[in-house]
């Protein structure tokens, strides 16, 4: 039978024919029983549901009579007991319970990064609704609204945005204070190509929340607003930027580029500065489905190239930074299995590094193609050079007319009168797009004829200039020089001062506040507007950016003494900004401040380079304040060289009062093997600090670098002190200590304490890490549902932080829980998703963790051949570090269990012996030795010895894992084989022997 209460009550027989329960009271009775399908409902509640506040004198007998009639009329199985009445049906046959399950599973799938599955589940669940929920059940309406929002989010992730705008607007009309709905509306409008309306929706949300609740938008909604302002939307990988103005001409060039990319894997667009190479590359890239744009102009040296590409790909390095592998290896791992067009823009100033990187990637990533722009070819084998000529006369004139109409709305109407003058201007400017755009901007104050006359005068000498000079200096420099002469003194002064900010990179430019403070010019709004109108600056997202060509010219006009003052003011401003941001990265404002620092990365790096020699102590302060930002955003690897230079500049001793900052600089300089001296410096300095640290996350980075045993140092308590975030962090460290010591109850209590602390501060990183461990303990107790709830919440926080590696770890944890509940296929899907994320992020160590999880799923499903393949693949990719040794122990045990299942006992013994030897040297050896003990228990033919080994495992871990498919059947079998007192004695003996029960390797 099937039952529906999501709308009018609907009962269907086995043949799907409708059944009539009877009048209002039988219907009300059945509805209450269906709401608790499979569970007892008290007589008091049923009477209240039938009769309300006026029950009859013999209400209990009347209820019994109603139940009896309902049984007979519909043939229902309704049990009667002390707790009340229970309708014996499968909850999944009742639409409300089926809907709740589908909504829950859809939400979990969405949180775990599987929008396709989420959409399917949510569409199915919402399709069960046939009308409004019962009036006395408002929670169902809330649940329905949540499911609708989850479904819309899933549809948006899949690109299914048809009619979503209208649907979300209708929902907002009914729920005007639904902040999440405004976020969905912004995303839907952005996906529909209506970015201005998306930004307006944020302002609408801000107004409604202020008027109705007196609050500001949440950090999450504000962060989405910032993303949309930057034109990014929710996409992680950086696709080609949107063209802000109409692309003109270049039809032949675009066709040629497409043809070249079809046959060649490296095509380089060459030509003079201002020829339009960047815009041409962007337009060509738009035709490719999987394309990633990388701007190299802001980079100062070759070392930054791989990190710029990693950032553009959306690849984070994870919290540990670059300790697992070098950046180039990570980049190869992220690209080796992808069919991608990589656009490398502005390679000329890093020509050797760009050429070397292109050669490495093309050699190791067969599906990769590269489209580069440069003033000279990269000069490597297989490269095809595609010169970008000046615009032909027709397109050049069209470009001029387009740009002129933007500054003179009446220009297009009178365009026919200016044909000759426009042609003369474009010819004088050699058809260079940037020069044409600069010239067109002058029409705000000049007529076309005046402009043409000035150009003729200005470039008469230029047309006869020295042809041995660089093309940019023959043409573009003259255009900039001419534009410079049209500025007044105040505009020139500000233009020169603006060059202290990083130029045209995606994280370049400056805010109004930064311009006013650094440049020392009060109320610079009018000057900035004027420079923007004259194309000396670009205004976007509340920032002002200068084209590199113009920036280089203006910098030449700046006296050295003023430049030195500006660099000092610039560095001081961003030192203050980093200090302001640092505590907010650990609180409720975490997401918007992460976004803000990401936007200022270029300027922050420039400030750090300035301090390197000018004020190393301030350099230590700035690096310390940025260290947690780098780790959260996966940027630490890019700063290794700077950290090492700063360490060399400061010397072997920490400056007085800057011990913590010095230690952080040393930790930032460490990448793995060969860094023992720097690591020892950090360890030595931190080991002597017995006061509260200014930056409590130092403890995290310290522990990650040297291993968990350092967190047992008593000084750590003093270093954390009274800081709320630090106290939560200390609870995490103590929780791990209790875990490694085999005291799970104490450990779980500490992680719960940590979670409460991180919830209070609002730190998503801390909440995700605490929830991960709490989910594990719930799983150990056999509480699968609770474990999944905790892990799914953690996945949501990892997703907000855009952390693919942490998400991969949590998916592996989720897969482990599902293995213990027997859901092997679903577990394998989570492990596969984790492997995909880790592979995309270029993190082989995480891939290995997911692969051994897939091996466990295959082995427990009975496919030992596939399991062995997964284990061996995991072994090949496993990282080499203190935290990966335990992973290798897992793999060895898995291979041993496969061998045992296939009857190869000698091979199994060998794998278990290797696991035992390796586990003895792990930093968390109690957990690993426990697993080895359980594996050895499955191998021995002596039941008492097996019970002793299980007792040792229980003591080492603190308990046996409930419903462990490898251990629980063995435990039950031993209990059947041995008398209770014999089993208990052997089990307790193992607990007393612990490590010795497993045997010394």
Phi, psi and omega in degrees: 000157177230145185230137178232126175234003175275072189130199176301144180303129183224121179241130181237137177282178181302332179266014178071014177279145181288142178240144182257115180289341182120209185284193185300320184288315174301323179294317179296318179298313181296321180299314180297317179296321180293326179296335178244037184310127180085353180239150181287141177242128184295152178298323180300318181292320180294320178297317179298321180291330182274318191242351179066223185274001183231065181286154177289166182297324180256049187303321183296317179292322179297320178297314180301321179294318179297319179297317181299315180295324180293322177302310185291318186294320185249355182068036183273152176262102181242111180281150175239132180205182182302328182278350180130214184248139182230123176277116185273090175217158174290122181306333183288348176275356179255123189302325183293320180287322176297318178298315181299320178295312182296322178295319180294313180294324177296318179296319179296318179297321179295316181294329182272006174087027180237075185295331181296312178294320179300315182298317181298315181295316184289320176300318179296315182295314180292336178291349179282343183284130179243001182172189181291156177288162175308143186302328185271013181232066181296337181298331179291323176296320178295318179295321179296316179298318178298319179294321178298317179295319176298319180295319178296318178298319178296316179299320178296320179296331180269359181081011180269080189255009181297128175064008181289327181299311180297320181296316182292321178299321178296320178294321179294323178300326180272339182226070189295346180256012181281096186296323179297326179297322177296322176297318178294322178296317179299316180293320181294318178295319179297316180294331181275007179078029181236063187297324181296318178294326178297317178292324178296325179299324178295317179296323176298316178297317180301316181294314182297315181295322179291316183290317187271324187243346183070028182236166175264162174302151180294161176303325181295315180292323178294322179295319177298321177301316179297319178300316181291325176298324178280357179078015186271322189066197183275008184284136181279307182289139182277102175282180181296143181296152175289141176285124182281341177227166184296135177278129188243135173070203175067024180298314181295319181296319179297317179297320181293319179299315178301317180294320180293317181292339178290333184248329184249152181261351175224115177239127181245122175275121182241156179160172182290163175300136180087003181283348179096025181297317183297312182295325178293317179297319179297315181295321177295322181293334182297338182280355184255137184292315181246101184223145179226130184257130181234120178262119183263351184305321183287348186285143181266336182208172184297332186298335183277351186299308182299326180289325176298321179290318178301317180296316180296326178286350183081021183267120175265157178268354181083172187297326186284349179077210190271030187280338184280316186202160179290158185299320182294320177296322178295320179294318177299319180295325181285337187250348192297334183248017185250149170259099192223143168260119180257118179263113178257107187259137176064066182271348195302322184278353177232041193299318181291315180295320179296319179297315180297316180296317179299318180297318180295312184292319180294328180286332185251349184237091188296337181269005185268139168235148182236131171245113184250154171237138183193157176281347174219157182293156178289331174077040176238160183300135178092353181286139173245123182270133180234094181296141178255107182281168172299161178294141173294167187303313183297305178298325179299315179296321179295319177299315179300315181297320178299313183288327178294320180296334179290330180258340178228090185305336181274359186293316185298323182295326181257018186303323183298335181281349186247011187305310184296317181294319179297315179300320181294320179297312182295323178294318180296330182267012175059021178067018179281120186304314182296319179298319179296317181295319178297319180294317181298328180296338181286348183292352175295331184238348181239154171278166179299318181294320177297319179297314179298320180296316179296319181296319178301316180293315187293319190259011178299315179289321182301320183294344178248020187288180182289114183285355176278349178287159176298142182307321182298325181280340177280332188235298188294319179301321179295321179297314180296320180299318178295316178298323178301320182291340179276353178277150173275178188296320180294319179295318178297317181299314180292320179302318178295316182293328179296342182291348179290337178276149176302140193284246196267009179296165182295339176248027184262184178083198185206154173278168178301316180299319180295318179299313182297318184285311186286316183281347177069029180242110181290144177050062184276010187304313183294319179295319179296319178298319180294316179295327177292316179298328182268013174067019171276338178229157169248133178252123182202131175058038179073014181236157179239123183234151183243132176301143185301321181298314179292320179301316180297319180295313182295325180297328179294336182275354188267123177298147183300323182295318179291323178299318180297318178297318181296318180298322177294317179294321178298311181296320180295321180298315184280340170294318178293320179298316180296320179294322177293322185285326192308307181293334181286340177288351179245019184223201185295334180269020187304310186293310179296328179284328171300317179296319182295314179294327177298320179294329183263014185304316182299315180292322178296319177295320179297320178297320180295320178295324177296314182294337185311314181250330185284323183203077185304327180295318175294328175299319176297318180297314182295317180297322180296316181293336181266351188299317181291323176301314180300318182290318180294326183261008176065038185246005189297326183299328181292339187258005182299313182298317179297319179297320180292319178298318180294320176300316180295323181292319182286322180102186188282349182245142179287136175298145180304131179084354181239031182298315181296315180297322178296316180297319178296321177299317178297318179296324178290342182269356186267131176239352181145224181299144177091000182249024186299324183294312180295319179296321179295323177298312180299315182298318181294315183293313181294329180291350181253355182276119180241029177238171179291131180285145175291327184237092188296340179293349176306322180299320180298309184294326178296312181295319179298328183280319188252347180112161188290343184294335181292334180291350178278352180299131181299334181296335182302323180298316178292326181291326178284317175062222187262002181297126184300316179295320179294322178295321176296320179295319178298322177297324176298311180299316179293326177298318178292322178299315178295324179296313181294334180275359178080032179239078187295324182297313178295320179298313181298321179297321180291320178293326175294320176297318178297318180299317179299319179295317180290326175297320181295318180280336179089017183274117182289324180299313181295319180297316181299316182291324178290316179297325178303311182289322178295323175298321179297316181292322175299321177296317180301327181276357181089012180268074186299313182300315179296319179300316180295323178299315181295315182291322179295325175295318178298321178299324178298318179292320178298324178294319178299326179278359182053055187243088184295325181292315178296324176297320178298317178300316182291325176295324176295319177298318179298319178298321179297319178298316181295326176299319181291339178264002177084006180271072190292321181294316180294323177297316180300324179295319178295317178297320180295319177297320178298317179298320179297314179298315181294321179294317178297325179279357180067041182241086184301325180298321178289324176300318180299317179300319179290324182292321179288333172295319176296326176297316177300316181297317180293318182296314181292336176280351179100000181263081185291329180296314179294322179300316180298320178300315180295315180298316181294322176296321179296320181296324181291326185260359183298137181286169179243097181196170184297328184274356180259352182296318178300324177298318179294324175301316178302316183295316179301316179297318178299315178297323178295319180292325175297312180300319180295319180295332181265007175084010180262079188292322180297319179295320178299315179300323181293315179297318181294323178295318177297319179296320180296316179297314183292322184295333181294340182255009182277155179287338180243043196299336180302316181292318182288319179297324177300317180294321178297318179300318179295322178294316179296327179297327179286344184267329187285149177267000183258110185302320181293321178295320178298318178296323177298318179295321177294324176297321177295316179299317180297320180290322182292318181272335185105348178182164167272144181285127180293136177064026174290117186296341178270336189247316185303315177300323178294316179301315180295322180294318179296321180295328177286327184281330186249148173297149184307317182289327179291315179299315182298318181296315180295319181297315180293327176299316177300321179297326180283331182275326180050248184300321183294336179294331180280336180098143178285131179289000000 
